[in-house]
mmCIF file of C-alpha atoms in Angstrom:
data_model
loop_
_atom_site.group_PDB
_atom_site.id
_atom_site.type_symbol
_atom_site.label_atom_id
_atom_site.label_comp_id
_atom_site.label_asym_id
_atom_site.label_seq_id
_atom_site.Cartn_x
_atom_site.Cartn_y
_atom_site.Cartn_z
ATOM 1 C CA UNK A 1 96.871 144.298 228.259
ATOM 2 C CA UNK A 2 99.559 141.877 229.342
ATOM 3 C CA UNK A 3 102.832 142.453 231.467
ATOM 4 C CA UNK A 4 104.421 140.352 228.881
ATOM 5 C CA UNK A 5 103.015 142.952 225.992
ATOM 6 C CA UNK A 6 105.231 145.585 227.379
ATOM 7 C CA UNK A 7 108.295 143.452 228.234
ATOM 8 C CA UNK A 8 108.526 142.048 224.618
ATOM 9 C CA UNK A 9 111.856 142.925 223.430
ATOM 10 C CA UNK A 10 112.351 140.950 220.513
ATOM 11 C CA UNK A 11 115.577 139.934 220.443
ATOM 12 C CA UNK A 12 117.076 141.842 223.184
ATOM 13 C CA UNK A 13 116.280 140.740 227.243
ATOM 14 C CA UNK A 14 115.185 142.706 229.568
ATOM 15 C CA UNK A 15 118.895 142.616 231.357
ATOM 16 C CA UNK A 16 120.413 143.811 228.063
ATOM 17 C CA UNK A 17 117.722 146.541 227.735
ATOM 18 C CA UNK A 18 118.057 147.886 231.160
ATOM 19 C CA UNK A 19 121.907 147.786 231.062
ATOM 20 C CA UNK A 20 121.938 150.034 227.465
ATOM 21 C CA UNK A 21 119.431 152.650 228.976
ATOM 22 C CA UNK A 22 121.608 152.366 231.865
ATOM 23 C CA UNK A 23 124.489 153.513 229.629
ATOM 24 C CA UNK A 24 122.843 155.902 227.398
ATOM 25 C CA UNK A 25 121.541 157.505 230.594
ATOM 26 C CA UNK A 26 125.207 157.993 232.001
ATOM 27 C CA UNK A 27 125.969 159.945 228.703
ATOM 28 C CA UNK A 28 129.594 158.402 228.347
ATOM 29 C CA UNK A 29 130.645 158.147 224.989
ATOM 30 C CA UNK A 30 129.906 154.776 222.889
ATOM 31 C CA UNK A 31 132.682 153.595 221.125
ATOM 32 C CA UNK A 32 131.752 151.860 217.470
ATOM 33 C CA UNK A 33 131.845 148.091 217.223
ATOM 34 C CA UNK A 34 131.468 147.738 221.293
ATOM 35 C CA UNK A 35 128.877 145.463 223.190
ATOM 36 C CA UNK A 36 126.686 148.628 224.029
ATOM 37 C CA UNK A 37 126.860 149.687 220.223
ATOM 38 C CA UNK A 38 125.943 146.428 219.120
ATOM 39 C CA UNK A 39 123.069 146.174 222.059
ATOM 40 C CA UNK A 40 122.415 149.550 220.013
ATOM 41 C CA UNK A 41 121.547 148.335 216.987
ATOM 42 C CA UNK A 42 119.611 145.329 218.014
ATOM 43 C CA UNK A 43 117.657 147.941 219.542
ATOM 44 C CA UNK A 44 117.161 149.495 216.021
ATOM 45 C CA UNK A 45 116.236 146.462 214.664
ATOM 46 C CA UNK A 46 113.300 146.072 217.177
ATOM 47 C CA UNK A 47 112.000 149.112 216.565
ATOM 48 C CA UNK A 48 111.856 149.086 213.148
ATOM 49 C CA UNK A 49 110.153 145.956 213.384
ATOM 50 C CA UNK A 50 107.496 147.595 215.706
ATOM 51 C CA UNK A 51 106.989 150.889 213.808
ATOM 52 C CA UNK A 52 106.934 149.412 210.232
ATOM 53 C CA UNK A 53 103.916 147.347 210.856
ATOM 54 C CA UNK A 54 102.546 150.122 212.807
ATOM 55 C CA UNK A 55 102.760 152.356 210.180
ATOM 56 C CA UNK A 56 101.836 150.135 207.645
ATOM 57 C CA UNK A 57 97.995 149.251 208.519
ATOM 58 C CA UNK A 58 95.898 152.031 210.456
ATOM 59 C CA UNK A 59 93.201 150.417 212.786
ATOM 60 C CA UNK A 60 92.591 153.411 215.446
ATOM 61 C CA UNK A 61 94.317 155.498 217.000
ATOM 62 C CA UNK A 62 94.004 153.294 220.630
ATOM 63 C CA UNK A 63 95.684 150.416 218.837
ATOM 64 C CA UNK A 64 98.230 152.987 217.855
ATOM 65 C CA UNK A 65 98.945 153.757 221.574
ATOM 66 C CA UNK A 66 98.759 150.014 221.997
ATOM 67 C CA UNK A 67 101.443 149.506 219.265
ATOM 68 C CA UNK A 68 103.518 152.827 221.010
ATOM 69 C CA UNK A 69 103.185 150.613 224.869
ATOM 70 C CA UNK A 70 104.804 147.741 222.899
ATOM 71 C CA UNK A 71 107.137 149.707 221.606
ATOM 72 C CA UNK A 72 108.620 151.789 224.601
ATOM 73 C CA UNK A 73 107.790 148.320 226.891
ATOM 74 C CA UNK A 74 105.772 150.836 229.087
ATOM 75 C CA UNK A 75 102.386 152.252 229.767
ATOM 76 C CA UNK A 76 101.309 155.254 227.292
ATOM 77 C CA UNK A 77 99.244 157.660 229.724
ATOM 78 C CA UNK A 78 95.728 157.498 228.304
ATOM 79 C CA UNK A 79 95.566 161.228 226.890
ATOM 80 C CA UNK A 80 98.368 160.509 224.475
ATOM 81 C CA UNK A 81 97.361 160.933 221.041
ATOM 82 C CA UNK A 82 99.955 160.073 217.440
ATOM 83 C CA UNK A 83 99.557 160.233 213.814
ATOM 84 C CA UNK A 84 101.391 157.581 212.172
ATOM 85 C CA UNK A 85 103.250 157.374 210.249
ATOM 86 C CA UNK A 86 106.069 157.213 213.534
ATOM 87 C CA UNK A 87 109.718 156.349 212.962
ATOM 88 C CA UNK A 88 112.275 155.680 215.937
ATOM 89 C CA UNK A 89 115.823 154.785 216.295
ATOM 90 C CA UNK A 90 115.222 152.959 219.730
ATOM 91 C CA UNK A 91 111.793 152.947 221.050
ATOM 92 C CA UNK A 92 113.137 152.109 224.924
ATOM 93 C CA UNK A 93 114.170 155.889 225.944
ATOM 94 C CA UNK A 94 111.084 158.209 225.168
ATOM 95 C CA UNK A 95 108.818 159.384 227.835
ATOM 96 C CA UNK A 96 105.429 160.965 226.910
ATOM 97 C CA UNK A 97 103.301 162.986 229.613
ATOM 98 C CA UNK A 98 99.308 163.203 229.545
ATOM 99 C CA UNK A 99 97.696 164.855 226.833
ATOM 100 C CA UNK A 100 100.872 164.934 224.367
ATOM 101 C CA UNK A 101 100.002 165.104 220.753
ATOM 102 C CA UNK A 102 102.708 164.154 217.880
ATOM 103 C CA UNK A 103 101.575 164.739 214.394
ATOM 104 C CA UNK A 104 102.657 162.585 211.277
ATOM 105 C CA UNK A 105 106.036 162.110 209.856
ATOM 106 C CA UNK A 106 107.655 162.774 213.203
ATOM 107 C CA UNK A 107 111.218 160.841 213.612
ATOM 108 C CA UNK A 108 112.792 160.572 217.219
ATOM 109 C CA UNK A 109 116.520 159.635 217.728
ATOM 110 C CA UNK A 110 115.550 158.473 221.471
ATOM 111 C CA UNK A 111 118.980 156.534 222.615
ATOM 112 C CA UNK A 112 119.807 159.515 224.724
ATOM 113 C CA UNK A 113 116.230 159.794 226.491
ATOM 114 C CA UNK A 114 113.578 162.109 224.834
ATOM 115 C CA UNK A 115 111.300 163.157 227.764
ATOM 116 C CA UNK A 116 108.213 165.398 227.030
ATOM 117 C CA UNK A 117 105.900 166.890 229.194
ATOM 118 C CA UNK A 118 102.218 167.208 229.574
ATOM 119 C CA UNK A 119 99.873 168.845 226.832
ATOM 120 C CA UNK A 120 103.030 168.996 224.462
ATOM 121 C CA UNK A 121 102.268 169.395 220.876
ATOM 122 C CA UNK A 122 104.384 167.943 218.036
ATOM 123 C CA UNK A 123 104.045 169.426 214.249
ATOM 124 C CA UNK A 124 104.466 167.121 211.183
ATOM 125 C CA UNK A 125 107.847 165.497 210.056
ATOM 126 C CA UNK A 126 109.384 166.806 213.550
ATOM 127 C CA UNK A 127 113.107 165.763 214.202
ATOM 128 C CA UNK A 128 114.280 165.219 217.716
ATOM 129 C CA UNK A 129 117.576 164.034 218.221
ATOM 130 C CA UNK A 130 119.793 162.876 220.847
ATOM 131 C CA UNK A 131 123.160 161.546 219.304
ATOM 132 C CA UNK A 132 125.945 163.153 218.192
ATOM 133 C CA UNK A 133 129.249 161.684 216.596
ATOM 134 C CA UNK A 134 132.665 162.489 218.366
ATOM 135 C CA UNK A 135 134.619 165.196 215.983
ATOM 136 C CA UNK A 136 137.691 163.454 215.747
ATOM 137 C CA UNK A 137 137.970 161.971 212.421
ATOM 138 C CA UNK A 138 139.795 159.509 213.803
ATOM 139 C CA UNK A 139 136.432 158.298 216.117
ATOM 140 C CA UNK A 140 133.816 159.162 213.540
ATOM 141 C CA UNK A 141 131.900 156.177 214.322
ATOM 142 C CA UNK A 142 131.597 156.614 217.975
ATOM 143 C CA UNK A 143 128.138 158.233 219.378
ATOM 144 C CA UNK A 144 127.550 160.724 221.817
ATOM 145 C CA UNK A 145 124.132 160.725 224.189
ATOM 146 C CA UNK A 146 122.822 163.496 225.686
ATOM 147 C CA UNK A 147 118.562 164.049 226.077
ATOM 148 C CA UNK A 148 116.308 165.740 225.361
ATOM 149 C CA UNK A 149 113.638 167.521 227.616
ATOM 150 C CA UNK A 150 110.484 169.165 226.065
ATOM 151 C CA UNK A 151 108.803 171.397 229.144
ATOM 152 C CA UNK A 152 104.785 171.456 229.608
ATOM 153 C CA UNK A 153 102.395 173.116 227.230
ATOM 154 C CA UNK A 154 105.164 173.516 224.509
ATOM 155 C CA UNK A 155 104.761 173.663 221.332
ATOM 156 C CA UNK A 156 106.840 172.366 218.106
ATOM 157 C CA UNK A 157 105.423 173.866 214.594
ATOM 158 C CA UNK A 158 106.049 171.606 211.714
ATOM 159 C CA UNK A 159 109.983 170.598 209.876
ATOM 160 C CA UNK A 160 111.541 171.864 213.547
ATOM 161 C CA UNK A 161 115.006 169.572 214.233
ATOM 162 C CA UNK A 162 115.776 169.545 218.035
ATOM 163 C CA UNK A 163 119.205 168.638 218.702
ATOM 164 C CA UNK A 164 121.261 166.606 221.346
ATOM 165 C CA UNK A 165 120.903 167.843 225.213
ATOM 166 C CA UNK A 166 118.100 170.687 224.273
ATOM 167 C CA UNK A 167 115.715 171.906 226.964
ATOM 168 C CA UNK A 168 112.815 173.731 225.736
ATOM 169 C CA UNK A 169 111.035 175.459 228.466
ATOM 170 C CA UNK A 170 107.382 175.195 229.669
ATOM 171 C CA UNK A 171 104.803 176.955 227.244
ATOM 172 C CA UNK A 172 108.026 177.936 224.468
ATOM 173 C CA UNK A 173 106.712 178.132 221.017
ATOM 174 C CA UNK A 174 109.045 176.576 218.551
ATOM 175 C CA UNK A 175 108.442 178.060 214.880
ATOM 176 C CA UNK A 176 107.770 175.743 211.730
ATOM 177 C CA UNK A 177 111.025 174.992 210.475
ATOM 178 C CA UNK A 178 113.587 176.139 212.719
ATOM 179 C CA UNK A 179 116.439 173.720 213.983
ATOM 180 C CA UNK A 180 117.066 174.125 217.811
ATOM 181 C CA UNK A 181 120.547 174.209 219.437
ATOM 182 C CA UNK A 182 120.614 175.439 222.672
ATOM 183 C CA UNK A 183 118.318 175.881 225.834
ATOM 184 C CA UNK A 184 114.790 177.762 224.815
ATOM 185 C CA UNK A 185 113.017 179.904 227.619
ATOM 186 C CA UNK A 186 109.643 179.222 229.198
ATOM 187 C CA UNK A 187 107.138 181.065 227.193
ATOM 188 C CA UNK A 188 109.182 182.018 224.374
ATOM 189 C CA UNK A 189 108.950 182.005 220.680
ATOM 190 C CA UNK A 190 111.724 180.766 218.944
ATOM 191 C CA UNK A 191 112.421 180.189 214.876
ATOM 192 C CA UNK A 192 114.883 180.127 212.473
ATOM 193 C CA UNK A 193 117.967 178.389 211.791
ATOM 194 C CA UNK A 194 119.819 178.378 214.342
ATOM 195 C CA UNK A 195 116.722 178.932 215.876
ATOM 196 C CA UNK A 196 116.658 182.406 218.326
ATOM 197 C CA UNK A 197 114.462 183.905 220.747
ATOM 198 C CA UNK A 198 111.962 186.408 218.775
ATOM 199 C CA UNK A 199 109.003 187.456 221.403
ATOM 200 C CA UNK A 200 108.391 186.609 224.691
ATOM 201 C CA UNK A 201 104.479 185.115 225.536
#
């Protein structure tokens, strides 16, 4: 595979890419209708471009990690395994470890950086999210970053919605359905909405 297979950012360049994960990173607020919001949405653009024909004719699941290396303009560590179909509002900020697994139907919100560990596993139709909107009416529009960090050895069950700056701890159990919104313990259980600690592992 080529350097210029991972560099291919569509319409974006690699200066523009690197500045917006640059910002995103920082976590400062990103007012609507400003030069990072609109870097933000050609960003969108690309990866819809990616993921749609992704998703749209099955080959095997190496050209899927192919298709995910041209998508995130990085290596995929050879372990990696995904089910498509695979929807993402950026493509640019989501780092997989060896061995991760994400099911079918999954949909990451990756502008604020989505990292997950090794051996992770990833249910169906799995939300993870890493923008939120600024409460004041008045700023609707405007985004807030803040990522996402899934520990080692976790697991997500099916339907579970992750929310903006969430760390889920090494070996945590995440229960089919529940909708995280704060920290989760190492070797936990968790479930319901919000989603609480109910064992210990």
């Amino acid at each position: 595979m080529t350097r210029n297979h991972y560099e291919d950012g569509g319409k974006l360049t690699r200066e523009q890419i690197r500045f917006l994960i640059e910002r995103m990173d920082s976590g400062e607020e990103v007012e609507a209708g400003s030069e990072v919001h609109r870097l933000m949405t050609a960003a969108s653009e690309r990866a819809m471009r990616i993921t749609s024909r992704m998703n749209a004719s099955f080959d095997s699941l190496s050209d899927t990690r192919a298709q995910l290396e041209r998508l995130f303009m990085r290596p995929v560590p050879s372990g990696v395994g995904l089910f498509p179909p695979f929807t993402t509002d950026c493509g640019l900020n989501t780092h997989l470890g060896e061995g991760v697994f994400i099911n079918a139907g999954c949909r990451f919100q990756d502008q604020g950086g989505i990292y997950i560990g090794d051996r992770v596993l990833i249910g169906h139709n799995c939300v993870i999210a890493t923008l939120n909107h600024d409460m004041d009416p008045a700023k609707r529009a405007n985004l807030l970053p803040a990522p996402v960090h899934i520990g080692p050895d976790a697991w997500l069950g099916s339907n579970v919605t992750v929310l903006p700056g969430v760390n889920i701890g090494e070996g945590a159990v995440v229960a089919a359905g529940a909708v995280v919104t704060k920290d989760v313990p190492a070797r936990t259980v968790v479930g319901g909405v919000p989603a609480k600690v109910m064992k210990e592992l």
